[in-house]
Coordinates of C-alpha atoms in Angstrom, one line a residue:
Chain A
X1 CA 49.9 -151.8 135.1
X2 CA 45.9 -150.5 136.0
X3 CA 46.7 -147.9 138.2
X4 CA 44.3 -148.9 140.6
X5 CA 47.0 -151.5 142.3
X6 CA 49.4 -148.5 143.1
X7 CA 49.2 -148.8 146.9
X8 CA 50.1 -145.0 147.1
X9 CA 51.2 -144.6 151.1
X10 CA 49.3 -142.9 153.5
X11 CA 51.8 -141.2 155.7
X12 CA 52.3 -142.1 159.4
X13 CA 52.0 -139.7 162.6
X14 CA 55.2 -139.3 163.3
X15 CA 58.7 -140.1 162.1
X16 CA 60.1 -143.6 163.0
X17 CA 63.9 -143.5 164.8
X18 CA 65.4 -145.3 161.4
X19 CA 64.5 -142.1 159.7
X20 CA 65.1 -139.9 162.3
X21 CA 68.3 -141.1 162.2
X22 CA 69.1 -141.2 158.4
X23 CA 67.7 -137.3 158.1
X24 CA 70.2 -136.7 160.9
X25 CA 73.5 -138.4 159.5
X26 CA 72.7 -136.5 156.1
X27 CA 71.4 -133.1 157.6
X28 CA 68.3 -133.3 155.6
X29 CA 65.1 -131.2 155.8
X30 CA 61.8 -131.2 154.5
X31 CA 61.2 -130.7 150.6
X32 CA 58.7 -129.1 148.9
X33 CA 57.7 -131.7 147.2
X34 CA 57.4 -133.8 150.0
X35 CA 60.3 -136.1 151.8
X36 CA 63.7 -134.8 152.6
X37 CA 66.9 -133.8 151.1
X38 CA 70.2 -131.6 150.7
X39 CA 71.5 -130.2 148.0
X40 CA 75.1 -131.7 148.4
X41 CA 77.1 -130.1 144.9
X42 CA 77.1 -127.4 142.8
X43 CA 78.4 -127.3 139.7
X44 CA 81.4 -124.3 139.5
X45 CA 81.2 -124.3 135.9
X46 CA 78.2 -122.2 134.4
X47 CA 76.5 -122.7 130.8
X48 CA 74.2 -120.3 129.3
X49 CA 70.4 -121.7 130.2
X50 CA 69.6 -123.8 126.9
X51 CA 65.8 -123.5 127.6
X52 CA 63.2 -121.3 125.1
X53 CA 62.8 -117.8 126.2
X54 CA 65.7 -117.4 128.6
X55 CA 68.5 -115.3 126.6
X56 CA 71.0 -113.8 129.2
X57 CA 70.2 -116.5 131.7
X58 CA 72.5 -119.2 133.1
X59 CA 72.8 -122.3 134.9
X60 CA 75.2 -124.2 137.2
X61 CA 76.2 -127.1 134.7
X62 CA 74.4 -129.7 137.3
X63 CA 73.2 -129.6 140.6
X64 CA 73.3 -132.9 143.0
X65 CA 70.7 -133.6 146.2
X66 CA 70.6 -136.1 148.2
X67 CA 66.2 -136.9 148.1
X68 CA 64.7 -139.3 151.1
X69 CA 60.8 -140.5 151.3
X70 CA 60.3 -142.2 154.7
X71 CA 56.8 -143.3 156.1
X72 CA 56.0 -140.2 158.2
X73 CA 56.7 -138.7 154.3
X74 CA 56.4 -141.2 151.7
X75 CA 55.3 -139.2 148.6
X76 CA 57.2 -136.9 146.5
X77 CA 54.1 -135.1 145.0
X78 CA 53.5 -134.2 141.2
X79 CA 55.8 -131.7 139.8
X80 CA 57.8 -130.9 136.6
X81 CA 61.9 -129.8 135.8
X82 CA 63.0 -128.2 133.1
X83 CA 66.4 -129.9 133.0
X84 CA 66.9 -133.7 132.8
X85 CA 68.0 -135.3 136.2
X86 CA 69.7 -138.6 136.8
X87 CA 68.4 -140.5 139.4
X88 CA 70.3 -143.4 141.8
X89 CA 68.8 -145.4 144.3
X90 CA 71.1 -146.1 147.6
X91 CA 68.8 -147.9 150.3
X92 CA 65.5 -148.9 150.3
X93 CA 62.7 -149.3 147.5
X94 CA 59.7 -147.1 146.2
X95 CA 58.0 -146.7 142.9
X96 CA 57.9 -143.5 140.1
X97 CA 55.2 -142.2 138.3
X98 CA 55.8 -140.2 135.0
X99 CA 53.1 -138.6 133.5
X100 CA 54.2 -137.1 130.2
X101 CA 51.8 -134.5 128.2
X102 CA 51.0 -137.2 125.6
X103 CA 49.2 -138.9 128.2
X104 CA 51.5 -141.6 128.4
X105 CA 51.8 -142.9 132.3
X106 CA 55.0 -144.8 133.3
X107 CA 55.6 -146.6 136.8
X108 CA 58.1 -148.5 137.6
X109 CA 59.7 -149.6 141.1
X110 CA 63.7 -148.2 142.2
X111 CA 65.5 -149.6 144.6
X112 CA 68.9 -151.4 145.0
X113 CA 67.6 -155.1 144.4
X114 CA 68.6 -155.4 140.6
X115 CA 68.5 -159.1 140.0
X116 CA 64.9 -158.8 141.3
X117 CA 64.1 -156.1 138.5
X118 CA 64.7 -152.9 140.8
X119 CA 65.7 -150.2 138.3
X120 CA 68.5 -148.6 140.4
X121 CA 69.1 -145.5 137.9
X122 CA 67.0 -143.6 135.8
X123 CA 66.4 -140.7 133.4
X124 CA 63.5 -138.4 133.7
X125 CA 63.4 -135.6 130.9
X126 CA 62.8 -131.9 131.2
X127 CA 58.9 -131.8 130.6
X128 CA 57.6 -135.0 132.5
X129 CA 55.6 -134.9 135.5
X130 CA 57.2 -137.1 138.4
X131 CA 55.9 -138.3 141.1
X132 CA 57.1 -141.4 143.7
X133 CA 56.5 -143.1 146.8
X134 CA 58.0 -144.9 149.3
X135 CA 57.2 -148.9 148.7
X136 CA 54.6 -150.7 151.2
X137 CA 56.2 -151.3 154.3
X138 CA 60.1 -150.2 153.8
X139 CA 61.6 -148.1 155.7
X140 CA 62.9 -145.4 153.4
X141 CA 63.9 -144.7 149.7
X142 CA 67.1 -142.5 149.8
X143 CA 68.1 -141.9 146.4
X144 CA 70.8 -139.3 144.2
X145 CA 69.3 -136.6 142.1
X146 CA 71.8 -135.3 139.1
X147 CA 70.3 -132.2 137.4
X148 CA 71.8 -131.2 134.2
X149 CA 71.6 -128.4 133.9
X150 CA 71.4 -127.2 137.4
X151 CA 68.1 -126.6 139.4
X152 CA 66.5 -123.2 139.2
X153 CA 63.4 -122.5 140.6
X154 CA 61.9 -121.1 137.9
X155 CA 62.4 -124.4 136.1
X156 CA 60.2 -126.1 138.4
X157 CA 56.3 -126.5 139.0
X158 CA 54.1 -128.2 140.5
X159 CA 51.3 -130.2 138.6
X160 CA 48.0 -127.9 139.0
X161 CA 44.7 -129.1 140.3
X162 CA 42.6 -129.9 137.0
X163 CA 45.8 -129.9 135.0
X164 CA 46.1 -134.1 135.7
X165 CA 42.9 -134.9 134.3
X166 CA 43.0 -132.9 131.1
X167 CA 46.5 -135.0 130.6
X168 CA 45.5 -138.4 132.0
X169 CA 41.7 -138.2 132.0
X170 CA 39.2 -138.3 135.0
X171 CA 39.3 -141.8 136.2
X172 CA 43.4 -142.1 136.4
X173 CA 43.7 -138.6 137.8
X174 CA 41.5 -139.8 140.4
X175 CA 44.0 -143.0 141.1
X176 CA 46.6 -140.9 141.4
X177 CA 45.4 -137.2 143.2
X178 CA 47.1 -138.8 146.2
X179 CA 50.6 -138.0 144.8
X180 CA 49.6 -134.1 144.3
X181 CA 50.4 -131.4 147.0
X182 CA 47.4 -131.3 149.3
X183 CA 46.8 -127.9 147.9
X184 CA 46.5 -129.2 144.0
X185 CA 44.3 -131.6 145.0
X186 CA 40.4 -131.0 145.2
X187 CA 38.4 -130.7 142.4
X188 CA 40.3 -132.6 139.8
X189 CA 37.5 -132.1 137.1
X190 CA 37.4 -128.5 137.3
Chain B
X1 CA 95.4 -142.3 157.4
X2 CA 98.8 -144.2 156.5
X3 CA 98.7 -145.7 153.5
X4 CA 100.2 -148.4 154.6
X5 CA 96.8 -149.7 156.1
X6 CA 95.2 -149.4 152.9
X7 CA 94.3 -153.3 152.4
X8 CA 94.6 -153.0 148.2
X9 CA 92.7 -156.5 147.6
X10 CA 94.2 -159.2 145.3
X11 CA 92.0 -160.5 142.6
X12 CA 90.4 -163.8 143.0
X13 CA 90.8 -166.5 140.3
X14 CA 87.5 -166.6 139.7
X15 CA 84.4 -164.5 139.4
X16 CA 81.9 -165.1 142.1
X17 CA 78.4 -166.5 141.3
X18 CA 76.8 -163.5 142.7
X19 CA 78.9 -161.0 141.0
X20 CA 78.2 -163.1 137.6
X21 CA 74.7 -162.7 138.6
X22 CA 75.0 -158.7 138.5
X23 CA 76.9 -158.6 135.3
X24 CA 74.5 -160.1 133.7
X25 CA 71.2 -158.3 134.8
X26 CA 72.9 -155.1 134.5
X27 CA 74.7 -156.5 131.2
X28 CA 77.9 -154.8 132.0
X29 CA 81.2 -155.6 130.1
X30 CA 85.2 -155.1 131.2
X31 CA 86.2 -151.7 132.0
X32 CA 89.7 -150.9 130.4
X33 CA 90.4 -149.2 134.3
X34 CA 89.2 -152.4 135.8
X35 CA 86.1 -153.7 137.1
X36 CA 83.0 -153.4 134.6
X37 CA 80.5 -151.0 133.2
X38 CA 77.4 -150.2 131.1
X39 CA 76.9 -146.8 129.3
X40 CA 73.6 -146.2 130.5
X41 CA 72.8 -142.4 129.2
X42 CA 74.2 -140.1 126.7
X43 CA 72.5 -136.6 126.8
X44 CA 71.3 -135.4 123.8
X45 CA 72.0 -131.9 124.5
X46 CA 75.2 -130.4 123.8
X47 CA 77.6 -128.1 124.4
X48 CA 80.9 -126.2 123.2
X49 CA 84.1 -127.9 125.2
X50 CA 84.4 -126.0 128.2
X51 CA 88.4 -127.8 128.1
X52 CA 91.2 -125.3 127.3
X53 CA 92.3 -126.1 123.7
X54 CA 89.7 -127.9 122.4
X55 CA 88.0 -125.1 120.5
X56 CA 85.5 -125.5 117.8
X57 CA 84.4 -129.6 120.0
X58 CA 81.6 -129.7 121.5
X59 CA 80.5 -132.8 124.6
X60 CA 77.4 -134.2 125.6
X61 CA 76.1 -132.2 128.6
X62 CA 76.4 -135.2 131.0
X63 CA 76.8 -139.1 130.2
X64 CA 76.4 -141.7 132.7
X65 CA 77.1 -145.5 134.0
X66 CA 77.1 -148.4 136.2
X67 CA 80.6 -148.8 137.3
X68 CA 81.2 -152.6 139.4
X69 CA 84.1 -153.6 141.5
X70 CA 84.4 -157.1 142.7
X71 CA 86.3 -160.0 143.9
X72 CA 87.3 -160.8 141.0
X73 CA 88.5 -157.6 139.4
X74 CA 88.3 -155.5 142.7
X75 CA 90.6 -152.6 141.1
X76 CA 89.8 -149.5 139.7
X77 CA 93.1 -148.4 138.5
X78 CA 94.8 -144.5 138.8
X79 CA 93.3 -142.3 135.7
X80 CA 92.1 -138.8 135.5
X81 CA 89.2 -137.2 133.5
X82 CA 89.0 -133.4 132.6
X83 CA 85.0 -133.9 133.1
X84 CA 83.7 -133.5 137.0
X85 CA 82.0 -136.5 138.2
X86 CA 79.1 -137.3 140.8
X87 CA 79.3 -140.7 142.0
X88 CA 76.4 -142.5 144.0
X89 CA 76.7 -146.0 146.3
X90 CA 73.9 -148.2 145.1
X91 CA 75.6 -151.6 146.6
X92 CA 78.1 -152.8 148.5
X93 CA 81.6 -151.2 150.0
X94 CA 84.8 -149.4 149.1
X95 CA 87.7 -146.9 149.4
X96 CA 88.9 -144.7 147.3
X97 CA 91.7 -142.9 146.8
X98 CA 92.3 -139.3 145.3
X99 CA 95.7 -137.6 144.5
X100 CA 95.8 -134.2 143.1
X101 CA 98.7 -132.7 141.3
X102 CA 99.2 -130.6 144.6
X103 CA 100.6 -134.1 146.3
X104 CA 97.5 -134.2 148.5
X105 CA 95.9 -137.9 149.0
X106 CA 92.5 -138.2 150.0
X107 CA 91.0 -141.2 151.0
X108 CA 87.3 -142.3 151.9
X109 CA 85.0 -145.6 152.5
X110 CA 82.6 -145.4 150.2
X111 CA 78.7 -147.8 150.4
X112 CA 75.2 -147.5 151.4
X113 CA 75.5 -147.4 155.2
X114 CA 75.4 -143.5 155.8
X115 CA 74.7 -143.5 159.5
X116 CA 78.0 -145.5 159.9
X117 CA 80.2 -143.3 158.3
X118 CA 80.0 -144.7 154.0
X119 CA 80.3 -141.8 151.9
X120 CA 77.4 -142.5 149.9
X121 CA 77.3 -139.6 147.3
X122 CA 80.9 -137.7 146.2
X123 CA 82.1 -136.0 143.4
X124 CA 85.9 -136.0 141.7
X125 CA 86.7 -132.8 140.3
X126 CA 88.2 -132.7 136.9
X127 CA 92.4 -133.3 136.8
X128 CA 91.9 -135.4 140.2
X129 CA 93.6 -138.9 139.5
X130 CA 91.3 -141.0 140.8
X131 CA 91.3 -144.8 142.3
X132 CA 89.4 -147.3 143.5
X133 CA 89.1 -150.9 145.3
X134 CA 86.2 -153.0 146.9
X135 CA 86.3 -153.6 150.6
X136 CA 87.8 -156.4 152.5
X137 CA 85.7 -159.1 152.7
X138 CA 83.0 -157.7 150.3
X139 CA 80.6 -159.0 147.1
X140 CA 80.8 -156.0 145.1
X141 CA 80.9 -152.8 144.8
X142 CA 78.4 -151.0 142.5
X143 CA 77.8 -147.1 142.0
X144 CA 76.6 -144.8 138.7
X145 CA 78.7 -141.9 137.6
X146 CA 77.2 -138.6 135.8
X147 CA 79.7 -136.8 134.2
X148 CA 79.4 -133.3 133.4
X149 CA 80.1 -132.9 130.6
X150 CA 80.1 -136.3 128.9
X151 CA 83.3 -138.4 128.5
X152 CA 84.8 -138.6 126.2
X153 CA 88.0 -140.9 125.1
X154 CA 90.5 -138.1 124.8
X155 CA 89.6 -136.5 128.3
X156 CA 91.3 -139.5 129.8
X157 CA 94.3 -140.5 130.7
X158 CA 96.2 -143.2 132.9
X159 CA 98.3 -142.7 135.6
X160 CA 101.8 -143.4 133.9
X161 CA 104.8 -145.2 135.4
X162 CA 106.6 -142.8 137.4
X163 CA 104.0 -139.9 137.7
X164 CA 103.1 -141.1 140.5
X165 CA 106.2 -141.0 142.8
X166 CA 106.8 -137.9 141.0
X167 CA 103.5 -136.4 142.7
X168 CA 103.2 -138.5 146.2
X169 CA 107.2 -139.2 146.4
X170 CA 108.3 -142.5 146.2
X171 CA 107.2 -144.5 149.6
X172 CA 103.6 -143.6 149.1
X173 CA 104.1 -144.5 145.6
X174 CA 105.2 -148.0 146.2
X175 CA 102.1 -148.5 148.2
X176 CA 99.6 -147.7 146.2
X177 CA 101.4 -148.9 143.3
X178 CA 99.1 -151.9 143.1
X179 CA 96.5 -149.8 142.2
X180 CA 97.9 -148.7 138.6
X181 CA 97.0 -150.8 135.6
X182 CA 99.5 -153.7 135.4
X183 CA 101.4 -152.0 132.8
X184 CA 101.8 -148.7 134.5
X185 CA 103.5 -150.5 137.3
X186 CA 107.2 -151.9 137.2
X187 CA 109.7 -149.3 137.5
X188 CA 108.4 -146.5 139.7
X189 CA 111.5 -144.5 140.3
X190 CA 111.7 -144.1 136.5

């Protein structure tokens, strides 16, 4: 699809009582990435880290969150894992964007309405850049994140200002600079 | 809670359209523990068996799937894997029911509706005879599992005839004996 139809969300003032209420009942808090979540199980059994460059290391054998975009925060912003995670939506409905280094751009909507075409579980590799967003006016995407292996920090960053547009070129980076980090946006052709 | 509130449904003759409907856009087929399922991910990576006395196999780190209950075939009957699991609510309502070798039984609702009281997101350690049925009165019941590490076929085992009284004594046994596989039933003070 042109990526000019995305409708990426602009975020509201402040947080509606619906939300207020979900981030309560799940004691979530704010993410990094944008959104909300808790990091609800991990994994007592360790593996060593099967990524380059990290002999000696390990790794939880998965991780589990809980991960909510609502309208006050409706965009989880560019970033990359190195470990695959499964994804499952529970409530509500939103759309992913995976930018992979070949250039190739997926989007696709999640939500729980399968017999409409909502994909309620997917896959994202180690190495793709994902970003999402809450759909236009829902009230919240709460969804299940499965790492495997576990999360690490040092698996993780974010997409760098510049970094889009050498992947996806000018004119689609600029589509999409909402879903960076206010801090990676700016000059995207620098 | 007493088990002897625990409402194990009774399959209807036939399946409902809207189930039907599900099966088919998720293309899911009969699960041998009841209910129905699509194999939706196998991770390529690998690793050795972390199971005592399986040296020299090696699993898939994590594999997942759809797993459906419904009217129809509203039973997930008694098994245990050696794999952990993470389970995620994407539709509907349920209960289920966890004995450990200990003689401890754990029950929970599971669905969607966090804020009143659905677990939406749990995990089943490995060795934990697990069980499952949809909710009084409900469609379906639809959730993913991740396990970690993959399943696989000789990880898994049905609860047997007469384990269960021998674990949970023989009243508790007789009520949740409609939850074994028709031909673990029968005799249960074997």
């Amino acid at each position: 699809m042109s990526l000019q139809n995305l409708k990426i969300p602009t975020p509201t003032p402040n947080e509606s009582p619906s939300a207020k209420s979900l981030i309560s009942s799940l004691s979530l808090t704010p993410h990094p990435e944008g959104g909300y979540f808790i990091r609800t199980h991990t994994n007592p059994l360790t593996i060593p880290s099967p990524f380059p460059g990290q002999v000696g290391e390990t790794r939880p054998l998965s991780t589990s969150i809980f991960y909510l975009l609502t309208p006050h925060s409706p965009i989880g912003h560019f970033h990359k894992n190195r470990s695959l995670i499964v994804h499952t939506a529970v409530r509500g409905r939103g759309r992913y964007v995976l930018v992979h280094e070949s250039g190739k751009v997926e989007t696709f909507v999640v939500g729980c309405d399968v017999e409409k075409g909502d994909v309620a579980q997917w896959v994202v590799e180690g190495g793709v850049w994902k970003g999402s967003m809450l759909g236009e006016g829902v009230g919240e995407l709460l969804i299940t994140e499965v790492a495997v292996p576990g999360f690490d920090f040092s698996d993780h960053e974010f997409m760098a200002k510049g970094r889009l547009a050498d992947i996806v070129g000018l004119e689609a980076a600029e589509e999409l600079s909402p879903m960076l980090r206010s801090e990676d946006q700016g000059l995207i052709s620098s």
